[in-house]
Structure formats: structure tokens, C-alpha cells
Amino acid sequence: MNIRSDSRPRRGGFILLALAGAGLAGCDGLTDVAGDPHKVDASKPLGLGEALIGATVDLYFAYDSYIVIAGMLGDEFVSSGTASGYREMDARNVTPRSTGGASSRGRGIGGEGSWTPQQKAVFAANLVQERIEAGDFPGVDVESPQYARASLFDGLAKTWIADMFCSAAFNGEGPEYSSQDVYSLAEAEFTKAIDATGAESEIVQAALVGRARVRLNIGNRSGALADALLVDPDFELTASYSTNTFEQRNRVWWRTWGFGNFSIDFRVWSDLTIDNTGDPDPRLELALNPRPAYEPNQDLWAPLKAEDPAAPLVLASGDEAQMIIAEIQLGQDAVDAINAVRARNGIATAWAPATLDDATVLAKVIDERGRNLFLEGVRNGDLRRYLDQYGIDLWTRVTPQGVEAMDAVCYPLPDVERENNPGI
């Protein structure tokens, strides 16, 4: 078991929810919002401030559920045997009518859904953009910080959909887009955020990370590198959660600590050390959840990275930008990037490879990226890229219960979408 380390320096987090309510038309701060901001209806906003708060809330709702459900496919999580649908996800046996919540179900009290929350996040961000474009808010245009922020939200939500689903459609209309098409749509949204002259620096930095990520996934390596090099290595943008209501709790915490029907995939992430030193990796601190698993003889491992229901989740970071640089440049540049990220995460040991051949360095970059960005919503997209671009297959081939896994790398478009979308 990896133990807690308090040596990681604190980096300045940027709380998006606070920004969404601050300094916006019709809303001077979160105190102007009704008691539970999660009840703000982004489809019927009273003003720009409320609309952005609704879009922020929908983004956070989509994100923590996405991390869990995509992580079930991407080997960050496994089920504790609670339901057949979750066991099917462990086995990568997913269908358009999968009952594990990846497809048609909404968030609900358990937070299972992913398709519906992600679609709501796209819709809410689009609504803000459309109202600004229509001139609904005097003095606010497409160069404004509000428009840039909504564009960032749109790009992030579409990136998650592309990582997780084999295809997608939006706003109840066709056409059906491939994952690569959705990455391109996300790239366009990140570009809007970057190009807006009034965008706050934090929004631009996050959009650069997002655009670098999707460019890397669609094979635009030079564009990805150019973006990643512009990101401050110390940058970090987080999504905030709270204990104010059940719905505001971090669902990574809820699924592993609170309800305990999911576990961190201990076969992949437990007992990892720094190189050959034997020292536990502080980025992967796990603890044994005392709750009994539904599956006999299975331990439940929970992350100290989300040991609290109000624990923030990283949306974009300089660490990710550095890992993108490392993956593209390889060689000594990759070694330098890996060691810089290690130092920022409280790891004194520098990686000093005996050889800088591409295969050795790429393998280390892949390993370090998984550790650095653990539970940060990139794993399934990464595994798909490694397979598509390098022919490297890192998916586990058997479930914790010994069932042979199938070959699904993404969730199919849900039947609920296909059956109700006239454009498909």
C-alpha cells in the first residue's frame, strides 16, 4: 500500500465555481445565488452570471461521474461486484443498453450516469455562447472573459465525450460524429477560448492544455507541442465540490469511500514505487476501505487523492502539458520534463535512464503520465491513443473475478440517443 506523503508542495488552485459567479452581469458573487447553486437552471437563466454558474455546475457534475465511469473501462476502477452491469464494464463487455450507467441514465442519486451529464454540460456551455452571440448581454461579446470561459467548458465536455464514447451526437440532432470528429469539435472550442482577447490567463492556460491534449489524440503532434510549451509548468485548474448537499459531493470519493461499490484497480495501481528505489509513489496513495466488498474475498482500495467528499479534482495542469511535451519530444527533453514534474510532486528521486532510445523513454513517459494524471480524467483517452498511435495495448485482459475481458475501448452511442435523435 502506498502511504501518505506530505512533501508535495501546495500549488495555487483556481476555483472555477467562484469565478463563474464573480464580476458577472447580474451577479456579484456566489452569495447572490439561491442557497444551492446546483439548482440553478442553466436553460432558463436570469442573467449571465446565473447562466455561467449553471454551466459550471453542469461541468462539475459531468466530470466526477465521467472520471469514474470512463475509469471503469480504462483500468483506474473496478467494481466490487455490486451489479451485473458493473461487472460487464469490468470485462469491457458494454452495449448501447449497458446497465452500468455509462449510457442512457442520468446522474441520479448514485451518480452512475455519464452520457446525460456530459450532454447537459455541452448544452449549458452552448447556451451561454449562443446568448452572448445573440447580443443578449449588452457589452459582452465573443471577445469577453465570459465567452472564453463558456468555450473552455464546451471544449472540456466534448473532450471527455470523445475519450469515452465511440461516437456522439449533440443537442438531440445529427449527425453522428466519430471520436476523432468530436476531438476536432473540442479543438475549435478551445481555440475560441484562447483567441478571446478578454480571456483570463487561467482560462487561456486551461484551454491550451485542453487543445494540446486533443491535438495529440488526433495526431497533430506539432500543434500539441506548440500549445503545451506555452503552459506554465506550475499551472493547475481544479473543479470544486462540497458537502452542502449530497449532489455536490465528489463522486470519486462517493464511489470508493462513501458507498464503496467501486475500488481502485489494485492490480494496476497498488504498491507502485519510484523506479527501483522501493520508495512508495506519493502520487498513488491508496488505503484499504474497511467497508466489505460485495464480491467475496475482494478488497476495496480507495484513493487518498479523493479521501474527502469535498476534495477538488484537477481539470487541467502544467503537469499534463509537461507530459505531452515528453511524449512528443522523447530523448533528454522527456527526461527533464519527467524529473521536473516529479519535483513538483514532492519526489526527490530523478530518473536517470541508462539509454535514451525512443522505446525506453516512451515506455517511461507512458508510466509517468499514468501516475501524474491519476484520477484526472485522461486515462481511457490515453489508452486509446497508445493503441492507435503506437500499437501499445495496456488494457487488462481479465477481471478481478477471473473473467476474460473483451476488446471494447470505448462505450457505444447509447440507444436512448440513437432512438430519439432524428438526425442519426
C-alpha positions in Angstrom: 0.0 0.0 0.0 1.3 3.5 -0.9 1.3 5.7 2.2 0.5 9.3 2.6 3.3 11.8 1.8 3.0 15.5 3.0 6.1 16.5 1.0 4.2 17.6 -2.1 4.2 21.4 -2.3 0.9 23.2 -2.5 0.1 24.7 -5.8 -2.4 27.5 -6.4 -5.7 26.1 -7.3 -8.2 28.1 -9.4 -11.7 27.6 -8.2 -13.9 27.8 -11.3 -17.2 28.0 -9.4 -16.1 31.1 -7.6 -15.0 32.7 -10.9 -18.3 31.9 -12.5 -20.1 34.0 -10.0 -17.7 36.8 -9.6 -17.8 40.1 -11.5 -20.5 38.9 -14.0 -23.5 40.8 -15.1 -26.4 40.5 -12.7 -24.4 38.6 -10.1 -21.7 40.0 -7.9 -20.7 36.7 -6.3 -21.9 33.3 -5.1 -23.8 35.0 -2.2 -26.2 36.3 -4.9 -27.2 32.8 -5.9 -30.0 30.9 -4.3 -28.9 28.6 -1.4 -28.0 25.6 -3.5 -26.3 26.7 -6.8 -26.8 23.2 -8.1 -30.4 24.1 -8.5 -29.7 26.9 -11.0 -31.4 26.1 -14.2 -29.0 26.9 -17.0 -31.7 26.5 -19.6 -33.7 29.5 -18.1 -31.0 31.8 -16.8 -32.0 35.1 -15.1 -28.7 36.6 -16.2 -25.2 35.9 -17.5 -23.9 35.2 -14.0 -26.5 32.6 -13.3 -26.1 31.1 -16.7 -22.4 30.7 -16.1 -22.9 29.2 -12.7 -25.3 26.7 -14.2 -22.8 25.8 -16.8 -20.1 25.4 -14.2 -22.2 23.2 -12.1 -23.1 21.0 -15.1 -19.5 20.7 -16.0 -18.6 19.6 -12.5 -21.5 17.1 -12.4 -20.2 15.6 -15.7 -16.6 15.5 -14.6 -16.6 13.4 -11.4 -19.1 10.9 -12.9 -17.0 10.7 -16.1 -13.8 10.0 -14.2 -15.4 7.0 -12.5 -17.3 5.6 -15.5 -14.6 6.1 -18.0 -12.1 4.8 -15.4 -14.0 1.6 -15.2 -13.2 1.0 -18.9 -9.7 2.5 -18.6 -8.5 0.3 -15.6 -8.5 3.0 -12.9 -11.5 1.5 -11.2 -13.1 -2.0 -10.8 -16.4 -2.9 -9.3 -16.9 -4.7 -6.1 -19.5 -7.0 -7.7 -22.5 -4.8 -6.9 -24.4 -5.3 -10.1 -24.2 -7.3 -13.4 -23.8 -4.1 -15.4 -20.7 -3.0 -13.5 -19.2 -6.5 -13.8 -19.8 -6.2 -17.5 -17.9 -2.9 -17.5 -15.0 -4.7 -15.7 -15.0 -7.2 -18.6 -15.2 -4.4 -21.2 -18.5 -6.0 -22.3 -20.5 -2.9 -23.0 -23.5 -2.4 -25.3 -25.7 0.6 -26.2 -28.1 -0.6 -23.4 -25.4 -1.3 -20.8 -27.0 -1.0 -17.3 -23.8 0.2 -15.7 -24.7 3.8 -16.2 -22.3 4.7 -18.9 -25.0 5.1 -21.5 -28.5 6.4 -21.1 -29.0 7.0 -17.4 -28.8 10.4 -15.8 -26.7 11.3 -12.7 -29.4 10.2 -10.2 -28.7 9.8 -6.5 -25.9 7.3 -7.2 -24.1 9.4 -9.9 -23.9 6.4 -12.3 -24.7 8.3 -15.4 -22.2 9.8 -17.8 -23.8 10.4 -21.2 -26.6 12.6 -19.9 -24.5 14.8 -17.6 -21.9 15.3 -20.3 -24.6 16.2 -22.8 -26.0 18.7 -20.3 -22.6 20.2 -19.8 -22.3 20.8 -23.5 -25.8 22.2 -23.7 -25.3 24.6 -20.8 -22.0 25.9 -22.3 -23.5 26.3 -25.8 -26.4 28.2 -24.3 -24.1 30.8 -22.8 -22.2 31.1 -26.1 -25.4 31.5 -28.1 -26.9 34.1 -25.9 -23.7 36.1 -26.0 -23.5 35.8 -29.8 -27.1 36.9 -30.0 -26.3 40.1 -28.0 -28.5 39.3 -25.0 -26.0 40.8 -22.6 -25.0 44.4 -23.5 -21.3 45.0 -23.5 -20.5 41.3 -23.6 -19.3 39.7 -26.8 -17.2 36.9 -28.2 -14.1 38.6 -27.0 -15.3 38.6 -23.4 -14.0 36.6 -20.5 -17.4 35.0 -20.1 -17.5 33.8 -23.7 -14.0 32.4 -23.3 -15.0 30.5 -20.1 -18.1 29.0 -21.8 -15.9 27.9 -24.7 -13.5 26.2 -22.4 -16.3 24.4 -20.7 -17.7 23.2 -24.1 -14.2 22.0 -25.1 -13.7 20.1 -21.9 -17.0 18.3 -22.0 -16.6 17.4 -25.7 -13.1 16.1 -24.9 -14.5 13.8 -22.2 -17.2 12.5 -24.6 -14.6 11.8 -27.3 -12.3 10.0 -24.8 -15.2 7.8 -23.5 -17.6 7.2 -26.4 -17.1 5.6 -29.8 -19.3 8.2 -31.4 -21.6 11.1 -30.3 -24.3 13.5 -31.3 -25.3 16.8 -29.7 -28.4 18.7 -28.9 -30.8 16.0 -30.0 -29.8 16.4 -33.6 -27.5 14.7 -36.0 -25.1 14.0 -37.4 -23.3 11.2 -35.6 -19.7 12.1 -35.0 -16.7 9.8 -34.6 -14.5 10.2 -31.5 -11.9 11.9 -33.8 -14.5 14.3 -35.1 -15.5 15.2 -31.5 -11.9 15.9 -30.6 -11.8 18.3 -33.6 -15.0 20.0 -32.3 -13.4 20.3 -28.9 -10.3 21.8 -30.5 -12.4 24.5 -32.1 -13.9 25.4 -28.7 -10.5 25.6 -27.0 -9.4 27.9 -29.8 -12.3 30.2 -29.2 -11.2 30.5 -25.5 -7.6 31.0 -26.4 -8.3 33.7 -29.0 -10.8 35.7 -27.0 -9.0 39.0 -26.2 -10.6 39.3 -22.8 -10.0 35.8 -21.6 -8.4 35.5 -18.2 -5.0 33.9 -18.2 -6.2 30.9 -16.2 -8.8 30.2 -18.9 -6.2 30.5 -21.7 -3.8 28.2 -19.9 -6.5 25.6 -19.3 -7.6 25.8 -23.0 -4.0 25.4 -24.1 -3.7 22.2 -22.1 -7.1 21.0 -23.5 -6.2 21.8 -27.1 -2.8 20.2 -26.7 -4.5 17.0 -25.4 -7.0 16.8 -28.3 -4.4 17.7 -30.9 -2.2 14.9 -29.6 -5.1 12.5 -29.8 -5.9 13.3 -33.4 -2.2 13.1 -34.4 -1.4 16.8 -34.7 1.8 16.5 -32.7 3.4 19.7 -33.8 0.3 21.7 -32.8 0.1 19.8 -29.5 3.7 20.6 -28.7 3.3 24.3 -29.6 0.4 24.6 -27.2 2.0 22.6 -24.4 5.1 24.7 -24.5 3.0 27.8 -23.7 1.6 26.4 -20.4 3.1 27.5 -17.1 4.5 24.3 -15.6 3.0 25.3 -12.2 -0.5 25.9 -13.6 -3.4 23.9 -12.1 -7.1 24.4 -12.6 -9.5 22.5 -10.3 -13.2 21.7 -10.1 -14.6 22.2 -6.6 -17.1 20.0 -4.6 -18.6 20.4 -1.2 -20.7 18.7 1.5 -23.5 21.2 1.3 -25.8 18.7 -0.4 -25.5 15.1 -1.4 -25.3 16.1 -5.1 -22.4 18.4 -4.5 -20.1 15.6 -3.2 -17.2 14.4 -5.2 -18.3 11.2 -6.9 -14.8 9.7 -7.0 -15.0 9.9 -3.2 -18.5 8.5 -3.1 -17.9 5.5 -5.3 -14.7 4.5 -3.4 -15.0 5.8 0.1 -18.6 6.7 0.7 -20.6 3.9 -0.9 -17.7 1.7 -1.7 -19.1 -0.2 -4.7 -16.1 0.7 -6.8 -12.4 0.1 -6.0 -9.2 1.5 -7.4 -7.9 -1.2 -9.7 -5.3 -2.5 -7.3 -3.8 -4.8 -10.0 -2.6 -1.7 -11.8 -2.1 1.0 -9.2 -1.2 -0.5 -5.8 2.3 -0.9 -4.4 4.0 1.1 -7.1 7.4 2.5 -6.2 9.7 5.2 -7.6 11.9 3.4 -10.1 13.9 0.7 -8.4 14.3 2.5 -5.1 11.5 0.7 -3.2 10.0 4.1 -2.1 6.2 4.3 -2.4 4.9 6.7 -5.0 3.2 9.6 -3.3 1.1 10.3 -6.4 -0.7 6.9 -5.9 -1.5 6.8 -2.2 -4.2 4.2 -1.6 -5.9 2.9 1.6 -7.9 -0.1 2.3 -11.6 0.8 2.7 -12.9 -1.0 5.7 -16.3 -1.5 4.0 -16.9 -5.1 2.9 -16.9 -5.7 -0.8 -20.0 -7.2 -2.4 -17.7 -9.7 -4.1 -16.3 -12.2 -1.5 -12.6 -12.0 -0.9 -12.1 -8.7 -2.8 -10.5 -5.8 -1.0 -11.7 -2.3 -1.7 -8.9 0.2 -2.3 -9.7 3.9 -2.1 -7.6 6.9 -3.1 -6.2 9.4 -0.6 -6.2 11.8 -3.6 -10.0 12.0 -3.1 -10.4 11.0 0.6 -12.9 13.7 1.3 -16.3 14.4 -0.3 -15.2 18.0 -0.9 -11.9 17.0 -2.5 -11.2 19.1 -5.6 -10.5 17.4 -8.9 -7.8 18.6 -11.4 -9.3 19.7 -14.7 -6.1 20.8 -16.4 -2.5 21.3 -15.3 1.0 22.2 -16.2 1.9 18.6 -15.3 -0.2 17.4 -18.2 1.4 19.9 -20.5 4.9 18.7 -19.5 3.9 15.1 -20.1 2.6 16.0 -23.6 6.0 17.6 -24.3 7.8 14.5 -23.0 5.7 12.1 -25.2 6.3 14.1 -28.3 10.0 15.1 -27.9 11.3 12.0 -26.1 15.0 11.9 -25.5 16.6 14.1 -22.9 13.7 16.6 -23.1 11.4 13.9 -21.9 13.8 13.0 -19.0 13.9 16.7 -18.0 10.1 17.0 -18.1 9.6 13.9 -16.1 12.0 15.0 -13.4 10.6 18.5 -13.2 7.1 17.1 -12.7 8.4 14.7 -10.1 10.0 17.5 -8.2 6.7 19.5 -8.2 5.0 16.4 -6.7 7.4 16.0 -3.9 9.6 13.3 -5.4 13.3 13.9 -4.9 14.5 10.9 -7.0 15.4 11.9 -10.5 15.0 9.4 -13.3 18.4 8.7 -14.9 18.0 6.2 -17.7 21.0 4.2 -19.0 19.8 4.7 -22.6 17.7 7.4 -24.4 16.4 5.1 -27.1 12.8 6.0 -28.1 11.2 2.8 -26.9 12.7 3.0 -23.4 11.8 6.7 -23.0 8.3 6.3 -24.4 7.6 3.4 -22.0 8.6 5.6 -19.1 6.6 8.6 -20.3 3.5 6.4 -20.5 4.1 5.1 -17.0 4.8 8.5 -15.5 1.8 10.1 -17.3 -0.5 7.5 -15.7 0.9 8.2 -12.3 1.0 12.0 -12.6 -2.6 12.2 -14.0 -4.2 9.5 -11.9 -7.9 10.2 -11.5 -7.7 13.3 -13.7 -9.9 12.1 -16.5 -7.4 11.2 -19.1 -6.7 7.5 -18.7 -9.2 6.0 -21.2 -8.3 8.5 -23.9 -4.6 7.8 -23.3 -5.1 4.0 -23.6 -6.9 4.5 -26.9 -4.1 6.8 -28.2 -1.4 4.4 -27.2 -3.1 1.6 -29.1 -4.0 3.7 -32.1 -0.7 5.6 -32.5 1.9 3.2 -31.1 0.3 -0.2 -31.2 0.7 -0.5 -27.4 -2.2 -2.3 -25.7 -2.2 -1.7 -21.9 -5.8 -2.8 -21.1 -6.1 -5.6 -18.5 -7.3 -8.8 -20.0 -9.1 -10.4 -17.1 -11.5 -9.1 -14.4 -10.6 -9.3 -10.7 -13.0 -12.2 -10.6 -11.1 -14.0 -13.3 -13.4 -13.4 -16.2 -11.7 -13.0 -19.6 -12.2 -9.4 -20.8 -13.4 -8.4 -24.2 -11.9 -5.8 -26.5 -14.1 -2.7 -26.1 -12.0 0.5 -25.9 -15.0 2.9 -25.8 -18.7 3.0 -25.0 -21.1 2.8 -27.9 -23.5 5.6 -28.6 -26.4 4.9 -26.2 -29.6 3.6 -27.6 -31.5 6.4 -25.9 -29.7 8.8 -28.2 -29.9 6.7 -31.3 -33.6 6.1 -30.9 -34.6 9.7 -30.1 -32.3 11.6 -32.4 -33.9 12.2 -35.8 -30.6 13.2 -37.3 -29.0 9.8 -36.9 
